[in-house]
Amino acid sequence: MKLLVTGGAGFIGSNFIHYILKKYPSYVVINLDKPTYAGNFESLSDVENNRNYYVITGDITSPTHVEAVFQNGIDVVVHFAAESHVDRSILNPNVFFQTNVLGTQYLVEFAKQYKVKKFVQISTDEVYGSLGQTGRFTEATQLQPNSPYSASKASADLLVRAYYETFGIPVNITRCSNNYGPFQFPEKLIPLSIIRAMNDESIPLYGSGLQVRDWLHVDDHCRAIDLVIHHGVPGEIYNIGANNEWTNVDLIKEILDKLHKPYDLIHFVKDRPGHDQRYAIDASKIKRDLGWTPRITFEEGLSETIEWYLDHEFWWKRVQEGEYRSYMALQYGHR
Ligand code: NAD
Ligand code: DAU
């Protein structure tokens, strides 16, 4: 099996490559990544000598780059590459549509031309928009994206779906809730909070802090994608989530408790424009049809993640250099 992983130098992609190389030692993995500020090949330094692992530095918005990769004979595409951060999509939406929509179109087009056996579009629960206090997103929930990021992901999902309907490309779309775990870029809430708390720096909490996210460990996400690759029914969408809802304020307090830091590090700041109130995934379809179930409790997963950031200062210090500083200044003002 020859697997093309796009965006493999990012958070979920790098965890996924580790997972696949360990579980399927005979599979060949090609990691196509640009990389952007969010990509870091160092996250895979431990597997760089694995003879089944190949890196191709290339841009999914370049049809020349993308076609060159498909000429290697690809069986399955797992498409993670994206601009992934909501706040950045508010500051600069354009690149989100270039990468997430146009880049996906090139990939699925060459997947068609080179007759791949499966194309897995890694999408997000954010395409469904926001929930009130009750209910959960199912695969049939109407798409109502509220941010430029989620609108670009929803657009990509629709074009992947169209390639299935029109050309019969064997696609699956997965829609997962918020992931956490090692190698997550520290612009996202959990690593941002861990690192800032460790350094006794204030943690910016948007608006009321009462928005709800449904957190899943990245390894549980990887196991779900594995099942979708091997058993997903072409054309089907699978929601992925662990039924693990937290308000942002309670989550940050949990992190502060685990690090023995005071709550007064929490600093309420201006709300995110268009901030979705609540996400919650109904994952009964993937549980029923593919036998997936999350294995990592939040208690153990969060503790391990905090430990990982405590032990990998060299990793997060490196990714905080350069571009990160100007982004933080733009997003949070004085930081
Ligand atoms: P990330 O930002 O950590 O990584 C994205 C990767 O894509 C980076 O390595 C980056 O270099 C690469 N990339 C970006 N533009 C590229 C381009 N033009 N050409 C080639 N590579 C490019 O993102 P992540 O959090 O790992 O998310 C991965 C995927 O999963 C995304 O599609 C995202 O929408 C989806 N998703 C993420 C979450 C989450 O909680 N993080 C949840 C559900 C779905
Ligand atoms: O739901 C899946 C999505 O989860 C993925 O599709 C996205 O790629 C991923 O970035 C994530 O999006 P969120 O916007 O939910 O994640 P983020 O970590 O940016 O924010 C989580 C919550 O915390 C959200 O309600 C906003 C809030 N927040 C975030 C930051 C960065 C704060 O209060 N302060 C902050 O500084």
CSV table of C-alpha atoms and ligand atoms in Angstrom, one decimal:
chain,number,residue,atom,x,y,z
A,1,MET,CA,0.0,0.0,0.0
A,2,LYS,CA,1.4,3.4,-1.0
A,3,LEU,CA,-0.2,6.2,1.1
A,4,LEU,CA,0.0,9.9,0.2
A,5,VAL,CA,-0.3,12.0,3.3
A,6,THR,CA,-0.7,15.7,2.6
A,7,GLY,CA,0.2,18.1,5.5
A,8,GLY,CA,2.1,15.3,7.3
A,9,ALA,CA,4.4,17.9,8.9
A,10,GLY,CA,1.5,19.4,10.8
A,11,PHE,CA,-0.1,18.4,14.1
A,12,ILE,CA,-2.5,15.6,13.1
A,13,GLY,CA,-0.6,14.6,10.0
A,14,SER,CA,2.7,13.9,11.9
A,15,ASN,CA,0.8,11.9,14.6
A,16,PHE,CA,-0.9,10.0,11.8
A,17,ILE,CA,2.4,9.1,10.0
A,18,HIS,CA,3.9,7.9,13.3
A,19,TYR,CA,0.7,5.8,13.8
A,20,ILE,CA,0.8,4.3,10.3
A,21,LEU,CA,4.5,3.5,10.2
A,22,LYS,CA,4.2,1.7,13.5
A,23,LYS,CA,1.0,-0.2,12.8
A,24,TYR,CA,1.7,-1.1,9.2
A,25,PRO,CA,5.5,-1.5,8.7
A,26,SER,CA,5.1,-2.6,5.1
A,27,TYR,CA,3.1,0.5,4.0
A,28,VAL,CA,5.0,3.2,2.1
A,29,VAL,CA,4.1,6.7,3.3
A,30,ILE,CA,4.8,9.8,1.2
A,31,ASN,CA,4.5,13.0,3.1
A,32,LEU,CA,3.7,16.0,0.9
A,33,ASP,CA,4.1,19.3,2.8
A,34,LYS,CA,5.0,22.8,1.9
A,35,PRO,CA,5.7,23.4,4.9
A,36,THR,CA,4.0,26.6,6.1
A,37,TYR,CA,4.6,28.1,9.6
A,38,ALA,CA,2.5,25.2,11.0
A,39,GLY,CA,4.5,22.4,9.4
A,40,ASN,CA,7.7,21.1,10.9
A,41,PHE,CA,9.5,18.1,9.5
A,42,GLU,CA,11.4,17.8,12.8
A,43,SER,CA,8.2,16.3,14.3
A,44,LEU,CA,9.1,13.2,12.3
A,45,SER,CA,12.9,13.2,12.8
A,46,ASP,CA,12.6,9.8,14.6
A,47,VAL,CA,11.3,8.2,11.4
A,48,GLU,CA,13.3,10.0,8.8
A,49,ASN,CA,15.6,6.9,8.3
A,50,ASN,CA,12.6,4.6,7.9
A,51,ARG,CA,13.0,3.2,4.4
A,52,ASN,CA,9.2,3.3,3.9
A,53,TYR,CA,8.9,7.0,4.7
A,54,TYR,CA,9.5,9.7,2.0
A,55,VAL,CA,9.2,13.4,2.2
A,56,ILE,CA,8.3,15.5,-0.7
A,57,THR,CA,8.5,19.3,-0.2
A,58,GLY,CA,5.7,20.8,-2.4
A,59,ASP,CA,2.7,23.0,-2.5
A,60,ILE,CA,-0.8,21.6,-3.0
A,61,THR,CA,-1.8,24.8,-4.7
A,62,SER,CA,0.7,24.0,-7.5
A,63,PRO,CA,-0.7,21.5,-10.0
A,64,THR,CA,2.8,20.7,-11.2
A,65,HIS,CA,3.9,19.7,-7.7
A,66,VAL,CA,0.8,17.7,-7.1
A,67,GLU,CA,0.9,15.8,-10.4
A,68,ALA,CA,4.6,15.0,-9.8
A,69,VAL,CA,3.6,13.3,-6.6
A,70,PHE,CA,0.9,11.2,-8.2
A,71,GLN,CA,3.4,9.9,-10.8
A,72,ASN,CA,4.8,7.8,-7.9
A,73,GLY,CA,1.8,5.6,-8.1
A,74,ILE,CA,-0.5,6.3,-5.1
A,75,ASP,CA,-3.1,3.9,-3.7
A,76,VAL,CA,-4.7,6.1,-1.0
A,77,VAL,CA,-4.7,9.8,-0.3
A,78,VAL,CA,-5.2,11.1,3.2
A,79,HIS,CA,-5.6,14.8,2.8
A,80,PHE,CA,-4.7,16.8,5.9
A,81,ALA,CA,-2.9,19.8,4.4
A,82,ALA,CA,-4.8,23.0,5.2
A,83,GLU,CA,-4.7,26.4,6.7
A,84,SER,CA,-6.2,25.3,10.0
A,85,HIS,CA,-6.5,28.2,12.4
A,86,VAL,CA,-9.8,30.1,12.7
A,87,ASP,CA,-8.2,33.3,14.1
A,88,ARG,CA,-5.8,33.5,11.2
A,89,SER,CA,-8.7,33.0,8.8
A,90,ILE,CA,-10.2,36.1,10.2
A,91,LEU,CA,-7.0,38.1,9.8
A,92,ASN,CA,-6.2,36.8,6.3
A,93,PRO,CA,-8.9,34.7,4.7
A,94,ASN,CA,-7.4,34.6,1.2
A,95,VAL,CA,-4.8,31.9,1.7
A,96,PHE,CA,-7.5,29.7,3.3
A,97,PHE,CA,-9.4,29.5,0.0
A,98,GLN,CA,-6.3,29.1,-2.0
A,99,THR,CA,-5.0,26.2,0.1
A,100,ASN,CA,-8.2,24.5,1.4
A,101,VAL,CA,-10.3,24.8,-1.7
A,102,LEU,CA,-8.0,25.1,-4.7
A,103,GLY,CA,-5.4,22.8,-3.2
A,104,THR,CA,-8.1,20.2,-2.5
A,105,GLN,CA,-9.4,20.5,-6.1
A,106,TYR,CA,-5.9,19.8,-7.5
A,107,LEU,CA,-5.5,16.8,-5.3
A,108,VAL,CA,-8.9,15.2,-6.0
A,109,GLU,CA,-8.5,15.9,-9.7
A,110,PHE,CA,-5.1,14.1,-9.9
A,111,ALA,CA,-6.6,11.4,-7.7
A,112,LYS,CA,-9.2,10.9,-10.4
A,113,GLN,CA,-6.6,11.0,-13.3
A,114,TYR,CA,-4.3,8.6,-11.6
A,115,LYS,CA,-7.2,6.3,-10.4
A,116,VAL,CA,-6.4,6.2,-6.7
A,117,LYS,CA,-8.3,3.5,-4.7
A,118,LYS,CA,-9.4,5.9,-1.9
A,119,PHE,CA,-9.3,9.6,-1.2
A,120,VAL,CA,-9.9,10.6,2.4
A,121,GLN,CA,-10.8,14.3,3.0
A,122,ILE,CA,-10.0,15.2,6.6
A,123,SER,CA,-12.6,17.7,7.5
A,124,THR,CA,-14.0,19.2,10.7
A,125,ASP,CA,-17.1,19.6,12.8
A,126,GLU,CA,-16.8,23.3,12.2
A,127,VAL,CA,-18.5,23.0,8.8
A,128,TYR,CA,-21.8,22.4,10.7
A,129,GLY,CA,-21.7,25.8,12.3
A,130,SER,CA,-22.7,26.3,15.9
A,131,LEU,CA,-25.1,24.4,18.3
A,132,GLY,CA,-27.2,25.8,21.1
A,133,GLN,CA,-27.2,24.2,24.5
A,134,THR,CA,-28.6,20.8,23.3
A,135,GLY,CA,-28.2,18.5,20.3
A,136,ARG,CA,-25.2,17.1,18.4
A,137,PHE,CA,-23.9,17.2,14.9
A,138,THR,CA,-24.8,14.2,12.8
A,139,GLU,CA,-23.6,13.5,9.2
A,140,ALA,CA,-27.0,14.8,8.1
A,141,THR,CA,-26.7,18.2,9.8
A,142,GLN,CA,-26.9,21.1,7.4
A,143,LEU,CA,-23.6,22.8,6.6
A,144,GLN,CA,-23.6,26.3,8.1
A,145,PRO,CA,-20.0,27.4,8.4
A,146,ASN,CA,-19.4,30.6,10.2
A,147,SER,CA,-15.7,31.5,9.8
A,148,PRO,CA,-13.6,31.8,6.6
A,149,TYR,CA,-11.8,28.7,7.8
A,150,SER,CA,-14.9,26.6,8.2
A,151,ALA,CA,-16.4,28.0,4.9
A,152,SER,CA,-13.2,26.9,3.1
A,153,LYS,CA,-13.4,23.4,4.6
A,154,ALA,CA,-17.1,23.1,3.8
A,155,SER,CA,-16.3,24.2,0.2
A,156,ALA,CA,-13.6,21.6,-0.1
A,157,ASP,CA,-16.0,18.9,1.3
A,158,LEU,CA,-18.6,19.8,-1.3
A,159,LEU,CA,-16.1,19.6,-4.2
A,160,VAL,CA,-14.8,16.2,-2.9
A,161,ARG,CA,-18.4,15.0,-2.7
A,162,ALA,CA,-19.0,16.2,-6.3
A,163,TYR,CA,-16.1,14.2,-7.5
A,164,TYR,CA,-17.7,11.1,-6.0
A,165,GLU,CA,-21.1,11.9,-7.5
A,166,THR,CA,-19.8,12.9,-11.0
A,167,PHE,CA,-16.7,10.8,-11.5
A,168,GLY,CA,-17.2,8.0,-9.0
A,169,ILE,CA,-13.9,8.7,-7.1
A,170,PRO,CA,-14.0,6.5,-4.0
A,171,VAL,CA,-14.0,9.3,-1.4
A,172,ASN,CA,-14.7,9.5,2.3
A,173,ILE,CA,-15.1,12.7,4.3
A,174,THR,CA,-14.3,12.6,8.0
A,175,ARG,CA,-15.5,15.4,10.3
A,176,CYS,CA,-13.7,15.4,13.6
A,177,SER,CA,-14.1,17.5,16.7
A,178,ASN,CA,-11.2,19.5,18.4
A,179,ASN,CA,-8.0,17.4,18.6
A,180,TYR,CA,-5.3,17.7,21.3
A,181,GLY,CA,-2.0,15.9,21.9
A,182,PRO,CA,1.7,16.2,21.1
A,183,PHE,CA,3.1,18.3,18.2
A,184,GLN,CA,0.1,20.7,18.2
A,185,PHE,CA,1.2,24.2,17.1
A,186,PRO,CA,1.0,26.6,20.1
A,187,GLU,CA,-1.5,29.0,18.5
A,188,LYS,CA,-4.3,26.5,19.5
A,189,LEU,CA,-6.0,26.8,22.9
A,190,ILE,CA,-4.5,23.7,24.7
A,191,PRO,CA,-0.8,24.1,23.8
A,192,LEU,CA,-1.1,27.9,24.1
A,193,SER,CA,-2.5,27.6,27.6
A,194,ILE,CA,0.0,24.9,28.7
A,195,ILE,CA,3.0,26.8,27.5
A,196,ARG,CA,1.9,30.2,28.8
A,197,ALA,CA,0.9,28.8,32.2
A,198,MET,CA,4.3,27.0,32.4
A,199,ASN,CA,5.9,30.4,31.9
A,200,ASP,CA,3.5,32.2,34.3
A,201,GLU,CA,2.2,34.2,31.4
A,202,SER,CA,-1.5,35.3,31.1
A,203,ILE,CA,-3.8,33.1,29.1
A,204,PRO,CA,-6.1,35.0,26.7
A,205,LEU,CA,-9.7,33.7,27.1
A,206,TYR,CA,-12.1,35.0,24.4
A,207,GLY,CA,-15.4,36.6,25.4
A,208,SER,CA,-17.3,34.9,28.2
A,209,GLY,CA,-15.1,31.8,28.1
A,210,LEU,CA,-18.4,29.7,28.1
A,211,GLN,CA,-18.1,28.4,24.6
A,212,VAL,CA,-18.0,24.6,24.4
A,213,ARG,CA,-15.6,22.4,22.5
A,214,ASP,CA,-15.7,18.6,22.2
A,215,TRP,CA,-12.1,17.3,22.7
A,216,LEU,CA,-10.6,14.2,21.2
A,217,HIS,CA,-7.1,12.8,21.6
A,218,VAL,CA,-5.2,12.8,18.3
A,219,ASP,CA,-4.4,9.1,18.5
A,220,ASP,CA,-8.1,8.2,18.7
A,221,HIS,CA,-8.6,10.4,15.6
A,222,CYS,CA,-5.8,8.5,13.8
A,223,ARG,CA,-7.4,5.1,14.7
A,224,ALA,CA,-10.7,6.4,13.2
A,225,ILE,CA,-9.0,7.5,10.0
A,226,ASP,CA,-7.3,4.0,9.8
A,227,LEU,CA,-10.7,2.4,9.9
A,228,VAL,CA,-12.1,4.8,7.3
A,229,ILE,CA,-9.2,4.1,4.9
A,230,HIS,CA,-9.7,0.3,5.1
A,231,HIS,CA,-13.4,0.0,5.7
A,232,GLY,CA,-15.1,3.3,4.8
A,233,VAL,CA,-17.9,2.9,2.3
A,234,PRO,CA,-17.2,5.1,-0.7
A,235,GLY,CA,-19.1,8.3,-0.7
A,236,GLU,CA,-19.8,8.2,3.0
A,237,ILE,CA,-19.2,10.9,5.6
A,238,TYR,CA,-18.0,9.9,9.1
A,239,ASN,CA,-18.2,12.1,12.2
A,240,ILE,CA,-15.6,11.5,14.8
A,241,GLY,CA,-15.8,12.6,18.5
A,242,ALA,CA,-15.5,11.4,22.0
A,243,ASN,CA,-18.5,13.0,23.7
A,244,ASN,CA,-16.1,15.1,25.8
A,245,GLU,CA,-17.5,18.6,26.1
A,246,TRP,CA,-15.7,21.4,28.0
A,247,THR,CA,-16.3,25.1,28.3
A,248,ASN,CA,-13.1,26.9,27.5
A,249,VAL,CA,-12.9,28.4,31.0
A,250,ASP,CA,-13.2,25.0,32.7
A,251,LEU,CA,-10.7,23.5,30.4
A,252,ILE,CA,-8.1,26.2,31.2
A,253,LYS,CA,-8.8,25.8,34.9
A,254,GLU,CA,-8.2,22.1,34.5
A,255,ILE,CA,-4.8,22.8,32.9
A,256,LEU,CA,-3.9,25.3,35.5
A,257,ASP,CA,-4.8,22.8,38.3
A,258,LYS,CA,-2.6,20.1,36.7
A,259,LEU,CA,0.3,22.6,36.5
A,260,HIS,CA,-0.4,23.9,40.1
A,261,LYS,CA,-0.8,27.5,38.7
A,262,PRO,CA,-3.3,30.1,39.9
A,263,TYR,CA,-6.5,31.0,38.1
A,264,ASP,CA,-5.6,34.6,38.0
A,265,LEU,CA,-3.4,33.8,34.9
A,266,ILE,CA,-6.7,33.8,33.0
A,267,HIS,CA,-7.1,37.0,31.1
A,268,PHE,CA,-10.5,37.7,29.5
A,269,VAL,CA,-10.0,39.4,26.1
A,270,LYS,CA,-12.2,40.6,23.2
A,271,ASP,CA,-14.3,37.8,21.7
A,272,ARG,CA,-13.5,36.1,18.4
A,273,PRO,CA,-15.8,37.6,15.7
A,274,GLY,CA,-18.4,35.0,14.7
A,275,HIS,CA,-17.3,32.8,17.6
A,276,ASP,CA,-19.2,29.4,17.5
A,277,GLN,CA,-20.9,28.8,20.8
A,278,ARG,CA,-20.8,25.0,21.0
A,279,TYR,CA,-19.7,21.9,19.1
A,280,ALA,CA,-20.7,18.4,19.9
A,281,ILE,CA,-20.3,15.4,17.7
A,282,ASP,CA,-22.7,12.4,17.3
A,283,ALA,CA,-20.2,9.6,16.4
A,284,SER,CA,-22.7,6.8,16.4
A,285,LYS,CA,-22.3,6.1,12.7
A,286,ILE,CA,-18.6,5.4,12.8
A,287,LYS,CA,-19.0,3.4,16.0
A,288,ARG,CA,-21.8,1.3,14.5
A,289,ASP,CA,-20.5,0.8,11.0
A,290,LEU,CA,-16.7,0.7,11.5
A,291,GLY,CA,-16.5,-0.4,15.2
A,292,TRP,CA,-14.5,2.7,16.2
A,293,THR,CA,-14.5,3.8,19.8
A,294,PRO,CA,-12.3,6.3,21.6
A,295,ARG,CA,-9.8,4.7,24.0
A,296,ILE,CA,-8.0,7.6,25.7
A,297,THR,CA,-9.7,9.3,28.6
A,298,PHE,CA,-9.4,13.0,28.7
A,299,GLU,CA,-7.9,12.7,32.2
A,300,GLU,CA,-5.0,10.6,31.0
A,301,GLY,CA,-4.7,12.3,27.6
A,302,LEU,CA,-4.5,15.8,28.9
A,303,SER,CA,-2.0,14.8,31.6
A,304,GLU,CA,0.2,13.1,29.0
A,305,THR,CA,-0.1,16.1,26.7
A,306,ILE,CA,1.0,18.5,29.5
A,307,GLU,CA,3.9,16.2,30.2
A,308,TRP,CA,4.8,16.1,26.6
A,309,TYR,CA,5.0,20.0,26.4
A,310,LEU,CA,7.0,20.0,29.7
A,311,ASP,CA,9.5,17.5,28.1
A,312,HIS,CA,9.7,19.1,24.6
A,313,GLU,CA,10.6,22.7,25.2
A,314,PHE,CA,13.2,22.5,22.4
A,315,TRP,CA,10.3,21.7,20.0
A,316,TRP,CA,7.9,24.4,21.0
A,317,LYS,CA,10.6,27.0,21.5
A,318,ARG,CA,11.8,26.4,17.9
A,319,VAL,CA,8.3,26.7,16.4
A,320,GLN,CA,7.7,29.9,18.4
A,321,GLU,CA,10.5,31.7,16.5
A,322,GLY,CA,10.0,34.2,13.7
A,323,GLU,CA,6.5,34.2,12.2
A,324,TYR,CA,4.9,33.2,15.4
A,325,ARG,CA,6.0,36.4,17.1
A,326,SER,CA,4.4,38.6,14.5
A,327,TYR,CA,1.2,36.6,14.5
A,328,MET,CA,0.9,36.8,18.3
A,329,ALA,CA,1.5,40.6,18.2
A,330,LEU,CA,-1.2,40.9,15.6
A,331,GLN,CA,-3.7,38.6,17.3
A,332,TYR,CA,-3.2,39.5,20.9
A,333,GLY,CA,-1.7,43.0,20.7
A,334,HIS,CA,1.1,43.4,23.1
A,335,ARG,CA,2.3,39.7,23.4
B,1,NAD,P1,-1.9,22.1,11.1
B,1,NAD,O1,-2.1,23.5,10.8
B,1,NAD,O2,-1.1,21.7,12.3
B,1,NAD,O3,-1.1,21.4,9.8
B,1,NAD,C1,-1.4,21.7,8.5
B,1,NAD,C2,-0.3,21.2,7.6
B,1,NAD,O4,-0.6,21.5,6.3
B,1,NAD,C3,1.1,21.9,7.9
B,1,NAD,O5,2.1,20.9,8.0
B,1,NAD,C4,1.3,22.8,6.7
B,1,NAD,O6,2.6,23.0,6.4
B,1,NAD,C5,0.5,22.0,5.6
B,1,NAD,N1,0.1,22.9,4.5
B,1,NAD,C6,-0.6,24.0,4.6
B,1,NAD,N2,-0.7,24.6,3.4
B,1,NAD,C7,0.0,23.7,2.5
B,1,NAD,C8,0.2,23.8,1.1
B,1,NAD,N3,-0.3,24.8,0.4
B,1,NAD,N4,0.8,22.8,0.5
B,1,NAD,C9,1.3,21.7,1.3
B,1,NAD,N5,1.1,21.6,2.6
B,1,NAD,C10,0.5,22.6,3.2
B,1,NAD,O7,-3.3,21.4,11.0
B,1,NAD,P2,-3.9,20.2,11.9
B,1,NAD,O8,-4.5,20.7,13.1
B,1,NAD,O9,-2.9,19.1,11.9
B,1,NAD,O10,-5.1,19.8,10.9
B,1,NAD,C11,-5.0,18.9,9.9
B,1,NAD,C12,-6.3,18.7,9.1
B,1,NAD,O11,-7.3,18.3,10.0
B,1,NAD,C13,-6.8,20.1,8.6
B,1,NAD,O12,-7.4,19.8,7.3
B,1,NAD,C14,-7.9,20.5,9.5
B,1,NAD,O13,-8.9,21.2,8.9
B,1,NAD,C15,-8.4,19.1,10.0
B,1,NAD,N6,-9.0,19.1,11.4
B,1,NAD,C16,-8.2,19.6,12.4
B,1,NAD,C17,-8.7,19.5,13.7
B,1,NAD,C18,-8.0,20.0,14.9
B,1,NAD,O14,-8.5,20.1,16.0
B,1,NAD,N7,-6.7,20.4,14.8
B,1,NAD,C19,-10.0,18.9,14.0
B,1,NAD,C20,-10.7,18.4,12.9
B,1,NAD,C21,-10.2,18.5,11.6
B,2,DAU,O1,-13.5,21.7,15.9
B,2,DAU,C1,-12.4,21.4,15.1
B,2,DAU,C2,-11.5,22.6,14.9
B,2,DAU,O2,-10.9,22.8,16.1
B,2,DAU,C3,-10.5,22.4,13.7
B,2,DAU,O3,-11.2,22.3,12.5
B,2,DAU,C4,-9.5,23.6,13.7
B,2,DAU,O4,-8.6,23.3,12.7
B,2,DAU,C5,-8.9,23.7,15.1
B,2,DAU,O5,-8.1,24.9,15.1
B,2,DAU,C6,-10.0,23.9,16.1
B,2,DAU,O6,-10.7,25.1,16.0
B,2,DAU,P1,-11.1,26.0,17.3
B,2,DAU,O7,-11.3,27.4,16.9
B,2,DAU,O8,-12.2,25.3,18.1
B,2,DAU,O9,-9.8,25.8,18.1
B,2,DAU,P2,-8.9,26.9,19.0
B,2,DAU,O10,-7.9,26.1,19.7
B,2,DAU,O11,-8.5,28.0,18.1
B,2,DAU,O12,-9.9,27.5,20.0
B,2,DAU,C7,-10.6,26.6,20.9
B,2,DAU,C8,-11.6,27.5,21.7
B,2,DAU,O13,-10.8,28.3,22.6
B,2,DAU,C9,-12.4,28.4,20.9
B,2,DAU,O14,-13.7,28.5,21.5
B,2,DAU,C10,-11.7,29.7,20.9
B,2,DAU,C11,-11.1,29.7,22.3
B,2,DAU,N1,-9.8,30.4,22.4
B,2,DAU,C12,-8.8,30.1,21.5
B,2,DAU,C13,-7.6,30.8,21.6
B,2,DAU,C14,-6.5,30.5,20.6
B,2,DAU,C15,-9.6,31.4,23.4
B,2,DAU,O15,-10.5,31.6,24.3
B,2,DAU,N2,-8.4,32.0,23.5
B,2,DAU,C16,-7.4,31.8,22.6
B,2,DAU,O16,-6.3,32.4,22.7
